Amino acid sequence: MPRTAHRPLEVDEEKLVLQFPSLDRKAVGAFFTPAPLAERTLALALQHVGGGPLTVVDPSCGAGAFLTAASRLRPGVRLCGLELDPEVARLCQARVPEATVRAGDALRDGLEPLLATIPPDHQELWVGNPPYNGTSSVLKDPGTYARLRALLPLALMPGTSLRDDFAFFLLVAAHRLATRPGALAFIIPASFLDAFMYAPLRQSLLETLSLREVVDLGPGAFAGTQVRTCITVWSSLPGPHPAPRFERRGIGQHFTPEPPEWRLAPTAPEASALDARWRERGEPLTRLVPVSLPGVKTRFDELLVDADPERLLTRVKDFAATPEEALPEFAKAHGLPEELLPKLRALKAGPPLEVDASYIRPFYRYGGARHRGSVPPEARAYCYLDRRLVPRGDHRLRGPYDPHLGAVKLLFNVRELPLSAALLEDEGCVHDHRHARFAPLYVPQRLRDEGLGLTRSVKTRDELGPLVPNLSPRGLAWAERLGGPLPAFQALVRFLNGAEVQGIWAPAFGASRVVPVPLAEE
């Protein structure tokens, strides 16, 4: 017997944050969905399910924006929701009384009891705005992670990992729909459409379901954030389907995802032509410039970074001389917040600290596209670069090799928009900016020719060979035509910041490929 529909309780989704002060939505990636956006998503998805019995499933239902929209757009439909926070789940149940709402974790088997209630003759429409907090809590749960990782039967891209909650939600929903008729419509970060790291996930979904709709919402769809988001709609219904439709700023067109990136967006013909021509006439930036590293990440800037080198050295000396029981007084004297005491105690737990003034290095807070072309003087600070205090190799010192020496470095980013480049012509360390790398103008010969892995087996700097230009053989010939290695690095900065890269190539390939640099004379 069909459930009786009730008038949904009107709720301002974003005002929920005021009702639940304990809800750290940044930590859990929870941003409640405006009603118009939920209805738009449902309307798109409902076009791709039949007219028979239907259950709508929201695995991260929040206050019920999608369940409410479903009850309005498809009266009498069966509604199921799961919400991590019990208080929010109770509000959702009150708002949509006809729904079956439970508190639980969709990524840790919380869905199974809910899904068991769905009649076998129902299609399923999975909808929602799953959390996208960047680093899922399941990474600390090996069993859960292994189970979720097994849902993606493809190798990940080199240097990447599967770590986003929204990716796990997509895999769970797709796995369910692989054996049942229905559709899937999630609001997720727009980086999913073309980012390098998500290529295996895109490929897996395309092999499991039929992509039907993509809507690039751009930034600002949710209050309090400028994250670019999108709607993707998938179907598991049998039969031939037309090419998926892509929409941005109200303009739609059909397209076909293609290997190897499986981008879920159309590629401009002029971008493809430019990419092909540059590849024919040159080589990828990371091959042209063989040695590059991420920037320094101290993980404790409050202690290890300062605008004044003398003040920094004094602070580190005081820290070394302070016994653990006196750390609260040390923190107060140096203006460090009380919440940093656990980090201070953790550093104290290691071997004794011997302070060396030579560890004070210039430290440039590179700002990516904000510092396009060059790094301004005001970005300069100082860091205390000590292997003992900077964990996990984030100091970027490699065995006997110190990549921070040398006055000229090319700063650039790969597979992250916006692409940009700058030339740093002062010796020092570079701050770890998102996906950015620094490439010294000169590097030891064996590192250039054999790679950074060599530093694991050598004991002395001399074993690495003399300093040579950090360019491939083709790059050296190109540099000779330009007048030397420095003019070549300067030309790279101009090229990467130029109109063709920024206006044509990067919008199509900047998030998924390393830019090819044309070297042949036109």
Short mmCIF file of C-alpha atoms in Angstrom, two decimals:
data_model
loop_
_atom_site.label_atom_id
_atom_site.label_comp_id
_atom_site.label_asym_id
_atom_site.label_seq_id
_atom_site.Cartn_x
_atom_site.Cartn_y
_atom_site.Cartn_z
CA MET A 1 0.00 0.00 0.00
CA PRO A 2 1.49 3.37 -0.97
CA ARG A 3 2.50 5.68 1.83
CA THR A 4 0.48 8.83 2.45
CA ALA A 5 2.36 11.93 1.32
CA HIS A 6 2.78 14.74 3.84
CA ARG A 7 3.62 18.36 3.15
CA PRO A 8 7.40 18.52 3.76
CA LEU A 9 8.59 20.70 6.62
CA GLU A 10 10.20 23.84 5.22
CA VAL A 11 13.81 24.11 6.40
CA ASP A 12 16.66 26.42 5.45
CA GLU A 13 19.44 23.89 4.92
CA GLU A 14 22.32 26.23 5.71
CA LYS A 15 20.74 27.40 9.00
CA LEU A 16 21.21 23.85 10.26
CA VAL A 17 24.78 24.79 11.08
CA LEU A 18 23.45 27.17 13.74
CA GLN A 19 21.25 24.45 15.23
CA PHE A 20 24.10 21.95 15.54
CA PRO A 21 27.21 23.80 16.77
CA SER A 22 28.98 20.48 17.37
CA LEU A 23 28.78 19.63 13.66
CA ASP A 24 32.22 20.33 12.20
CA ARG A 25 31.07 20.44 8.61
CA LYS A 26 34.51 21.31 7.28
CA ALA A 27 35.94 18.18 8.88
CA VAL A 28 33.19 15.92 7.55
CA GLY A 29 32.76 17.76 4.26
CA ALA A 30 29.08 18.49 4.93
CA PHE A 31 27.47 21.37 3.06
CA PHE A 32 23.69 21.23 3.06
CA THR A 33 22.02 21.51 -0.32
CA PRO A 34 19.81 24.46 -1.30
CA ALA A 35 16.30 23.29 -2.26
CA PRO A 36 16.44 24.62 -5.86
CA LEU A 37 19.67 22.73 -6.50
CA ALA A 38 18.25 19.52 -5.02
CA GLU A 39 15.14 19.84 -7.20
CA ARG A 40 17.24 20.51 -10.29
CA THR A 41 19.29 17.39 -9.63
CA LEU A 42 16.17 15.27 -9.07
CA ALA A 43 14.51 16.61 -12.20
CA LEU A 44 17.54 15.64 -14.28
CA ALA A 45 17.70 12.17 -12.77
CA LEU A 46 13.99 11.41 -13.04
CA GLN A 47 14.22 11.75 -16.81
CA HIS A 48 16.35 8.60 -16.83
CA VAL A 49 14.16 6.22 -14.82
CA GLY A 50 10.97 4.57 -15.95
CA GLY A 51 7.48 5.10 -14.65
CA GLY A 52 7.22 1.96 -12.52
CA PRO A 53 7.80 1.49 -8.79
CA LEU A 54 10.73 3.59 -7.59
CA THR A 55 12.74 3.99 -4.40
CA VAL A 56 14.83 7.12 -3.92
CA VAL A 57 17.98 6.51 -1.85
CA ASP A 58 20.04 9.34 -0.36
CA PRO A 59 23.06 7.82 1.42
CA SER A 60 24.02 11.15 3.03
CA CYS A 61 20.61 12.73 3.41
CA GLY A 62 21.35 15.59 5.80
CA ALA A 63 18.11 17.42 6.59
CA GLY A 64 16.35 15.80 3.66
CA ALA A 65 16.71 18.28 0.80
CA PHE A 66 16.73 15.53 -1.84
CA LEU A 67 14.05 13.42 -0.18
CA THR A 68 11.84 16.49 0.05
CA ALA A 69 12.44 17.29 -3.61
CA ALA A 70 11.63 13.71 -4.57
CA SER A 71 8.33 13.77 -2.70
CA ARG A 72 7.38 16.95 -4.54
CA LEU A 73 8.47 15.89 -8.02
CA ARG A 74 7.34 12.24 -7.83
CA PRO A 75 4.50 11.94 -5.25
CA GLY A 76 4.11 8.48 -3.78
CA VAL A 77 7.69 7.44 -4.46
CA ARG A 78 9.38 5.38 -1.74
CA LEU A 79 12.03 7.38 0.16
CA CYS A 80 15.08 6.09 2.05
CA GLY A 81 17.78 8.19 3.71
CA LEU A 82 20.88 7.59 5.80
CA GLU A 83 22.57 10.35 7.80
CA LEU A 84 25.76 10.17 9.83
CA ASP A 85 24.68 12.69 12.50
CA PRO A 86 21.76 11.35 14.62
CA GLU A 87 20.40 14.83 15.42
CA VAL A 88 20.28 15.78 11.75
CA ALA A 89 18.72 12.39 10.94
CA ARG A 90 15.91 13.10 13.43
CA LEU A 91 15.28 16.48 11.81
CA CYS A 92 15.16 14.83 8.39
CA GLN A 93 12.61 12.28 9.63
CA ALA A 94 10.43 15.07 11.03
CA ARG A 95 10.70 17.00 7.80
CA VAL A 96 9.83 14.01 5.58
CA PRO A 97 7.67 11.72 7.77
CA GLU A 98 6.87 9.33 4.93
CA ALA A 99 10.57 8.54 4.44
CA THR A 100 12.54 5.76 6.09
CA VAL A 101 15.44 7.65 7.67
CA ARG A 102 18.16 6.06 9.77
CA ALA A 103 21.35 7.23 11.41
CA GLY A 104 24.45 5.45 10.20
CA ASP A 105 27.60 5.52 8.11
CA ALA A 106 27.07 4.67 4.44
CA LEU A 107 30.72 3.72 4.02
CA ARG A 108 30.78 1.35 7.01
CA ASP A 109 27.90 -1.02 6.27
CA GLY A 110 25.24 1.40 7.51
CA LEU A 111 23.35 1.11 4.22
CA GLU A 112 22.73 -2.64 4.25
CA PRO A 113 19.76 -2.66 6.68
CA LEU A 114 18.17 0.24 4.79
CA LEU A 115 18.63 -1.34 1.37
CA ALA A 116 17.20 -4.62 2.63
CA THR A 117 13.80 -2.90 2.96
CA ILE A 118 13.58 -2.00 -0.76
CA PRO A 119 11.10 -4.22 -2.68
CA PRO A 120 12.87 -6.27 -5.37
CA ASP A 121 10.63 -4.93 -8.16
CA HIS A 122 11.61 -1.30 -7.51
CA GLN A 123 14.03 0.71 -9.55
CA GLU A 124 16.47 2.68 -7.40
CA LEU A 125 17.36 6.33 -7.82
CA TRP A 126 20.45 7.23 -5.80
CA VAL A 127 20.72 10.97 -5.23
CA GLY A 128 22.60 13.27 -2.93
CA ASN A 129 25.42 15.60 -2.13
CA PRO A 130 27.99 13.26 -0.55
CA PRO A 131 30.74 14.80 1.58
CA TYR A 132 33.93 15.91 -0.14
CA ASN A 133 36.37 16.66 2.61
CA GLY A 134 39.51 15.64 0.70
CA THR A 135 40.72 13.05 3.20
CA SER A 136 38.20 10.43 4.25
CA SER A 137 38.17 9.04 7.77
CA VAL A 138 38.08 5.53 6.27
CA LEU A 139 41.80 5.91 5.53
CA LYS A 140 42.32 5.19 9.24
CA ASP A 141 40.17 2.06 9.03
CA PRO A 142 42.17 -0.54 7.02
CA GLY A 143 39.34 -3.04 6.75
CA THR A 144 36.80 -0.52 5.48
CA TYR A 145 39.31 1.03 3.12
CA ALA A 146 40.25 -2.35 1.65
CA ARG A 147 36.58 -3.20 1.07
CA LEU A 148 35.90 0.13 -0.65
CA ARG A 149 39.13 0.07 -2.64
CA ALA A 150 38.15 -3.35 -4.00
CA LEU A 151 35.14 -1.70 -5.67
CA LEU A 152 37.58 0.02 -8.05
CA PRO A 153 39.20 -2.80 -10.05
CA LEU A 154 41.72 -0.52 -11.78
CA ALA A 155 45.19 0.66 -10.83
CA LEU A 156 45.42 4.23 -9.56
CA MET A 157 47.45 6.84 -11.38
CA PRO A 158 51.12 7.11 -10.30
CA GLY A 159 51.58 9.24 -7.21
CA THR A 160 47.86 9.33 -6.37
CA SER A 161 45.59 7.61 -3.87
CA LEU A 162 41.88 7.03 -3.40
CA ARG A 163 41.03 9.22 -0.42
CA ASP A 164 37.86 11.26 -1.05
CA ASP A 165 34.54 10.38 0.57
CA PHE A 166 32.58 11.37 -2.54
CA ALA A 167 34.63 8.87 -4.59
CA PHE A 168 33.74 6.08 -2.17
CA PHE A 169 30.05 7.07 -2.31
CA LEU A 170 30.15 6.89 -6.11
CA LEU A 171 31.70 3.43 -5.98
CA VAL A 172 29.15 2.15 -3.45
CA ALA A 173 26.21 3.46 -5.49
CA ALA A 174 27.60 2.18 -8.81
CA HIS A 175 28.28 -1.24 -7.31
CA ARG A 176 24.67 -1.46 -6.15
CA LEU A 177 23.24 -0.28 -9.48
CA ALA A 178 25.42 -2.68 -11.45
CA THR A 179 22.92 -5.41 -10.56
CA ARG A 180 19.69 -3.38 -10.30
CA PRO A 181 17.91 -1.03 -12.72
CA GLY A 182 17.98 2.61 -11.79
CA ALA A 183 19.96 5.82 -11.89
CA LEU A 184 22.50 7.81 -9.92
CA ALA A 185 22.71 11.60 -9.57
CA PHE A 186 25.24 13.14 -7.18
CA ILE A 187 26.50 16.67 -6.70
CA ILE A 188 30.27 16.36 -6.43
CA PRO A 189 33.43 18.46 -6.94
CA ALA A 190 33.90 19.49 -10.56
CA SER A 191 37.50 18.28 -10.31
CA PHE A 192 36.05 14.79 -10.77
CA LEU A 193 35.28 15.66 -14.39
CA ASP A 194 38.86 15.99 -15.56
CA ALA A 195 41.43 15.70 -12.76
CA PHE A 196 44.30 13.28 -13.43
CA MET A 197 43.84 11.38 -10.17
CA TYR A 198 40.21 10.45 -10.91
CA ALA A 199 40.83 8.93 -14.36
CA PRO A 200 40.55 5.30 -13.09
CA LEU A 201 37.36 6.17 -11.20
CA ARG A 202 35.84 7.77 -14.29
CA GLN A 203 36.81 4.78 -16.41
CA SER A 204 35.33 2.33 -13.90
CA LEU A 205 32.03 4.19 -13.72
CA LEU A 206 31.83 4.43 -17.50
CA GLU A 207 32.35 0.66 -17.72
CA THR A 208 29.67 0.00 -15.08
CA LEU A 209 26.94 2.56 -15.87
CA SER A 210 25.81 4.78 -18.73
CA LEU A 211 26.67 8.45 -18.32
CA ARG A 212 23.61 10.53 -19.21
CA GLU A 213 24.07 14.11 -17.98
CA VAL A 214 26.85 16.38 -16.73
CA VAL A 215 26.14 19.89 -15.44
CA ASP A 216 29.12 22.04 -14.46
CA LEU A 217 27.74 24.29 -11.71
CA GLY A 218 30.90 26.36 -11.37
CA PRO A 219 31.90 27.88 -7.99
CA GLY A 220 29.59 29.22 -5.29
CA ALA A 221 26.71 26.74 -5.49
CA PHE A 222 26.92 26.32 -1.70
CA ALA A 223 26.96 29.11 0.85
CA GLY A 224 30.35 29.70 2.44
CA THR A 225 32.45 27.93 -0.18
CA GLN A 226 33.80 28.65 -3.65
CA VAL A 227 34.41 25.00 -4.51
CA ARG A 228 33.50 24.22 -8.13
CA THR A 229 30.82 21.56 -8.21
CA CYS A 230 28.92 19.56 -10.81
CA ILE A 231 25.99 17.20 -11.23
CA THR A 232 26.59 13.86 -12.91
CA VAL A 233 23.69 11.57 -13.82
CA TRP A 234 24.23 7.88 -14.59
CA SER A 235 21.84 5.09 -15.57
CA SER A 236 21.90 1.32 -15.25
CA LEU A 237 18.84 0.77 -17.44
CA PRO A 238 19.41 -1.55 -20.43
CA GLY A 239 19.26 -0.48 -24.04
CA PRO A 240 21.15 1.93 -26.29
CA HIS A 241 21.60 5.46 -25.03
CA PRO A 242 22.53 8.69 -26.80
CA ALA A 243 25.85 10.36 -26.10
CA PRO A 244 25.86 12.11 -22.72
CA ARG A 245 24.92 15.76 -22.55
CA PHE A 246 27.21 18.37 -20.98
CA GLU A 247 25.97 21.75 -19.77
CA ARG A 248 27.87 24.80 -18.57
CA ARG A 249 26.39 28.28 -18.08
CA GLY A 250 23.15 27.16 -19.67
CA ILE A 251 24.78 25.96 -22.90
CA GLY A 252 24.54 22.24 -23.64
CA GLN A 253 26.21 19.87 -26.07
CA HIS A 254 26.69 16.14 -26.48
CA PHE A 255 30.11 14.51 -26.21
CA THR A 256 31.84 11.16 -25.90
CA PRO A 257 34.41 10.47 -23.12
CA GLU A 258 37.67 9.22 -24.60
CA PRO A 259 40.78 7.45 -23.25
CA PRO A 260 43.19 7.76 -21.65
CA GLU A 261 41.80 10.45 -19.33
CA TRP A 262 38.07 9.67 -19.83
CA ARG A 263 37.28 13.33 -19.23
CA LEU A 264 33.59 13.96 -18.56
CA ALA A 265 33.52 17.17 -20.57
CA PRO A 266 33.81 18.07 -24.26
CA THR A 267 37.27 18.85 -25.60
CA ALA A 268 37.58 21.90 -27.82
CA PRO A 269 38.95 20.92 -31.26
CA GLU A 270 41.49 23.74 -31.16
CA ALA A 271 42.83 22.39 -27.84
CA SER A 272 43.26 18.91 -29.30
CA ALA A 273 45.02 20.32 -32.36
CA LEU A 274 47.34 22.44 -30.22
CA ASP A 275 48.17 19.51 -27.95
CA ALA A 276 48.97 17.27 -30.92
CA ARG A 277 51.18 19.90 -32.57
CA TRP A 278 53.13 20.61 -29.38
CA ARG A 279 53.67 16.90 -28.72
CA GLU A 280 55.01 16.45 -32.22
CA ARG A 281 57.40 19.38 -31.90
CA GLY A 282 58.50 19.06 -28.28
CA GLU A 283 58.25 17.02 -25.11
CA PRO A 284 56.34 17.12 -21.80
CA LEU A 285 57.52 19.73 -19.32
CA THR A 286 58.55 17.15 -16.71
CA ARG A 287 60.72 15.36 -19.28
CA LEU A 288 62.20 18.57 -20.60
CA VAL A 289 63.10 19.59 -17.02
CA PRO A 290 64.01 16.19 -15.49
CA VAL A 291 64.54 17.12 -11.82
CA SER A 292 61.80 18.81 -9.82
CA LEU A 293 60.44 18.45 -6.30
CA PRO A 294 57.45 19.61 -4.26
CA GLY A 295 58.03 22.56 -1.98
CA VAL A 296 58.92 22.44 1.70
CA LYS A 297 56.14 21.59 4.13
CA THR A 298 57.32 22.17 7.72
CA ARG A 299 53.98 20.99 9.20
CA PHE A 300 54.65 23.42 12.05
CA ASP A 301 55.08 26.91 10.60
CA GLU A 302 54.20 28.50 13.94
CA LEU A 303 57.47 27.14 15.35
CA LEU A 304 59.66 26.81 12.27
CA VAL A 305 58.83 29.83 10.07
CA ASP A 306 59.19 33.55 10.78
CA ALA A 307 59.66 36.81 8.91
CA ASP A 308 62.63 37.61 11.20
CA PRO A 309 65.54 35.12 11.08
CA GLU A 310 66.94 36.20 14.45
CA ARG A 311 63.58 35.78 16.15
CA LEU A 312 63.21 32.37 14.51
CA LEU A 313 66.62 31.21 15.73
CA THR A 314 65.88 32.46 19.25
CA ARG A 315 62.57 30.60 19.30
CA VAL A 316 64.14 27.32 18.16
CA LYS A 317 66.96 27.68 20.70
CA ASP A 318 64.43 28.30 23.47
CA PHE A 319 62.45 25.27 22.37
CA ALA A 320 65.57 23.08 22.46
CA ALA A 321 66.42 24.30 25.95
CA THR A 322 62.90 23.97 27.38
CA PRO A 323 62.07 20.76 29.29
CA GLU A 324 58.78 19.11 28.39
CA GLU A 325 57.06 20.16 31.60
CA ALA A 326 57.81 23.82 30.83
CA LEU A 327 56.40 23.79 27.30
CA PRO A 328 53.22 25.70 28.31
CA GLU A 329 55.41 28.59 29.49
CA PHE A 330 57.49 28.39 26.29
CA ALA A 331 54.35 28.51 24.14
CA LYS A 332 52.99 31.49 26.04
CA ALA A 333 56.29 33.37 25.83
CA HIS A 334 56.43 32.95 22.05
CA GLY A 335 52.76 33.54 21.34
CA LEU A 336 51.96 29.96 20.34
CA PRO A 337 48.33 28.87 20.91
CA GLU A 338 47.70 26.34 23.65
CA GLU A 339 46.27 23.86 21.13
CA LEU A 340 49.78 23.48 19.66
CA LEU A 341 51.14 21.94 22.86
CA PRO A 342 50.60 18.33 21.65
CA LYS A 343 52.74 19.05 18.57
CA LEU A 344 55.44 20.62 20.73
CA ARG A 345 55.44 17.60 23.03
CA ALA A 346 55.64 15.24 20.05
CA LEU A 347 58.78 17.00 18.81
CA LYS A 348 60.28 16.82 22.29
CA ALA A 349 59.76 13.07 22.33
CA GLY A 350 62.38 12.58 19.61
CA PRO A 351 66.18 12.62 19.88
CA PRO A 352 67.82 15.64 21.54
CA LEU A 353 67.72 18.74 19.37
CA GLU A 354 71.00 20.41 18.44
CA VAL A 355 70.38 23.89 17.08
CA ASP A 356 72.46 24.97 14.09
CA ALA A 357 72.21 28.51 12.74
CA SER A 358 73.04 27.22 9.24
CA TYR A 359 69.61 25.58 9.18
CA ILE A 360 68.00 29.01 8.88
CA ARG A 361 67.02 29.33 5.22
CA PRO A 362 65.14 31.92 3.16
CA PHE A 363 61.61 30.61 2.70
CA TYR A 364 59.45 31.88 -0.15
CA ARG A 365 55.69 31.58 0.28
CA TYR A 366 54.96 30.87 -3.36
CA GLY A 367 51.33 31.63 -4.18
CA GLY A 368 50.87 29.85 -7.49
CA ALA A 369 48.88 31.94 -9.96
CA ARG A 370 49.02 34.93 -7.57
CA HIS A 371 52.78 35.01 -8.21
CA ARG A 372 52.66 34.37 -11.92
CA GLY A 373 56.01 35.28 -13.52
CA SER A 374 58.02 36.03 -10.38
CA VAL A 375 57.85 35.75 -6.61
CA PRO A 376 57.46 39.18 -4.96
CA PRO A 377 59.87 40.29 -2.21
CA GLU A 378 57.09 40.35 0.38
CA ALA A 379 56.68 36.57 -0.02
CA ARG A 380 60.08 36.03 1.60
CA ALA A 381 60.29 34.66 5.13
CA TYR A 382 62.70 32.25 6.86
CA CYS A 383 62.40 28.64 7.93
CA TYR A 384 64.42 26.37 10.19
CA LEU A 385 65.15 23.43 7.88
CA ASP A 386 66.10 20.54 10.13
CA ARG A 387 65.50 16.90 9.22
CA ARG A 388 64.90 16.24 12.91
CA LEU A 389 61.97 18.69 13.10
CA VAL A 390 60.43 18.40 9.62
CA PRO A 391 58.91 14.90 9.26
CA ARG A 392 58.42 12.47 6.38
CA GLY A 393 60.95 13.98 4.03
CA ASP A 394 58.94 17.18 3.68
CA HIS A 395 62.21 19.12 4.02
CA ARG A 396 62.95 17.80 0.47
CA LEU A 397 66.59 17.11 1.35
CA ARG A 398 67.53 13.95 -0.54
CA GLY A 399 70.43 12.07 1.00
CA PRO A 400 73.54 14.22 0.47
CA TYR A 401 71.72 16.39 -2.09
CA ASP A 402 70.37 19.79 -1.04
CA PRO A 403 68.01 20.98 -3.80
CA HIS A 404 67.43 24.34 -2.10
CA LEU A 405 70.93 25.59 -2.92
CA GLY A 406 71.31 27.61 -6.09
CA ALA A 407 69.85 30.98 -6.93
CA VAL A 408 67.55 30.13 -9.85
CA LYS A 409 64.52 27.85 -9.71
CA LEU A 410 61.60 27.31 -12.05
CA LEU A 411 58.32 27.15 -10.11
CA PHE A 412 55.39 25.48 -11.85
CA ASN A 413 52.39 23.28 -11.24
CA VAL A 414 51.09 20.25 -13.09
CA ARG A 415 47.60 18.76 -13.41
CA GLU A 416 46.02 21.51 -11.32
CA LEU A 417 44.19 24.61 -12.52
CA PRO A 418 45.05 27.37 -12.87
CA LEU A 419 48.40 26.51 -14.46
CA SER A 420 51.11 29.06 -13.77
CA ALA A 421 54.88 29.45 -13.62
CA ALA A 422 57.38 31.77 -11.99
CA LEU A 423 61.13 32.18 -11.84
CA LEU A 424 62.77 32.52 -8.43
CA GLU A 425 66.20 34.11 -8.78
CA ASP A 426 67.22 34.07 -5.11
CA GLU A 427 68.56 31.13 -3.14
CA GLY A 428 66.18 29.59 -0.64
CA CYS A 429 63.37 27.15 -0.01
CA VAL A 430 59.97 27.27 -1.66
CA HIS A 431 56.75 26.75 0.27
CA ASP A 432 54.68 23.71 -0.65
CA HIS A 433 51.86 25.14 -2.79
CA ARG A 434 49.14 22.89 -4.22
CA HIS A 435 50.60 20.61 -6.92
CA ALA A 436 53.47 23.07 -7.42
CA ARG A 437 57.06 21.99 -7.96
CA PHE A 438 60.42 23.69 -8.04
CA ALA A 439 63.18 22.82 -10.50
CA PRO A 440 66.74 24.11 -9.86
CA LEU A 441 68.45 25.55 -12.92
CA TYR A 442 71.52 23.38 -12.25
CA VAL A 443 71.52 19.90 -10.72
CA PRO A 444 74.12 17.14 -10.22
CA GLN A 445 74.69 15.32 -13.49
CA ARG A 446 73.84 11.84 -12.25
CA LEU A 447 70.55 13.06 -10.76
CA ARG A 448 69.58 14.58 -14.09
CA ASP A 449 70.48 11.43 -15.98
CA GLU A 450 69.46 8.72 -13.49
CA GLY A 451 66.75 10.34 -11.36
CA LEU A 452 66.29 11.33 -7.74
CA GLY A 453 66.10 7.70 -6.63
CA LEU A 454 69.88 7.64 -6.85
CA THR A 455 70.09 9.64 -3.62
CA ARG A 456 69.03 6.55 -1.66
CA SER A 457 72.26 4.72 -2.47
CA VAL A 458 74.99 7.40 -2.46
CA LYS A 459 76.78 8.66 0.62
CA THR A 460 78.49 11.85 -0.54
CA ARG A 461 77.61 14.81 -2.72
CA ASP A 462 80.66 14.15 -4.93
CA GLU A 463 79.21 10.81 -6.02
CA LEU A 464 76.39 12.69 -7.75
CA GLY A 465 78.70 14.39 -10.23
CA PRO A 466 79.21 18.01 -11.30
CA LEU A 467 76.41 20.54 -11.67
CA VAL A 468 74.84 20.60 -15.14
CA PRO A 469 71.80 22.35 -16.65
CA ASN A 470 68.53 20.75 -15.54
CA LEU A 471 67.40 20.05 -19.10
CA SER A 472 66.93 16.97 -21.28
CA PRO A 473 69.16 16.42 -24.34
CA ARG A 474 66.55 18.07 -26.57
CA GLY A 475 66.21 20.80 -23.98
CA LEU A 476 69.94 21.47 -24.02
CA ALA A 477 69.89 21.92 -27.80
CA TRP A 478 66.90 24.23 -27.47
CA ALA A 479 68.63 26.23 -24.72
CA GLU A 480 71.71 26.64 -26.89
CA ARG A 481 69.58 28.25 -29.60
CA LEU A 482 68.07 30.60 -27.00
CA GLY A 483 71.38 31.64 -25.46
CA GLY A 484 71.75 29.28 -22.49
CA PRO A 485 69.89 27.53 -19.63
CA LEU A 486 68.65 30.73 -17.97
CA PRO A 487 67.01 32.09 -21.15
CA ALA A 488 65.44 28.63 -21.58
CA PHE A 489 63.90 28.78 -18.09
CA GLN A 490 62.71 32.32 -18.79
CA ALA A 491 61.14 31.12 -22.04
CA LEU A 492 59.35 28.35 -20.15
CA VAL A 493 57.81 30.88 -17.77
CA ARG A 494 56.57 32.97 -20.69
CA PHE A 495 55.21 29.90 -22.48
CA LEU A 496 53.37 28.49 -19.46
CA ASN A 497 51.81 31.85 -18.65
CA GLY A 498 51.08 32.61 -22.30
CA ALA A 499 47.73 32.97 -24.03
CA GLU A 500 47.74 29.62 -25.86
CA VAL A 501 48.44 27.59 -22.72
CA GLN A 502 46.11 29.59 -20.50
CA GLY A 503 43.26 30.20 -22.91
CA ILE A 504 43.19 27.07 -25.08
CA TRP A 505 45.26 24.15 -23.77
CA ALA A 506 44.77 24.43 -19.99
CA PRO A 507 40.94 24.55 -19.95
CA ALA A 508 40.89 21.24 -21.81
CA PHE A 509 43.92 19.36 -20.48
CA GLY A 510 45.43 21.35 -17.61
CA ALA A 511 43.94 19.13 -14.89
CA SER A 512 44.83 15.81 -16.50
CA ARG A 513 48.02 16.15 -18.58
CA VAL A 514 51.52 17.55 -18.32
CA VAL A 515 51.81 20.36 -20.84
CA PRO A 516 54.00 19.55 -23.88
CA VAL A 517 56.53 22.27 -24.65
CA PRO A 518 57.22 22.87 -28.37
CA LEU A 519 60.97 23.00 -29.03
CA ALA A 520 61.23 22.75 -32.82
CA GLU A 521 61.67 26.00 -34.67
CA GLU A 522 58.43 27.11 -36.33
#
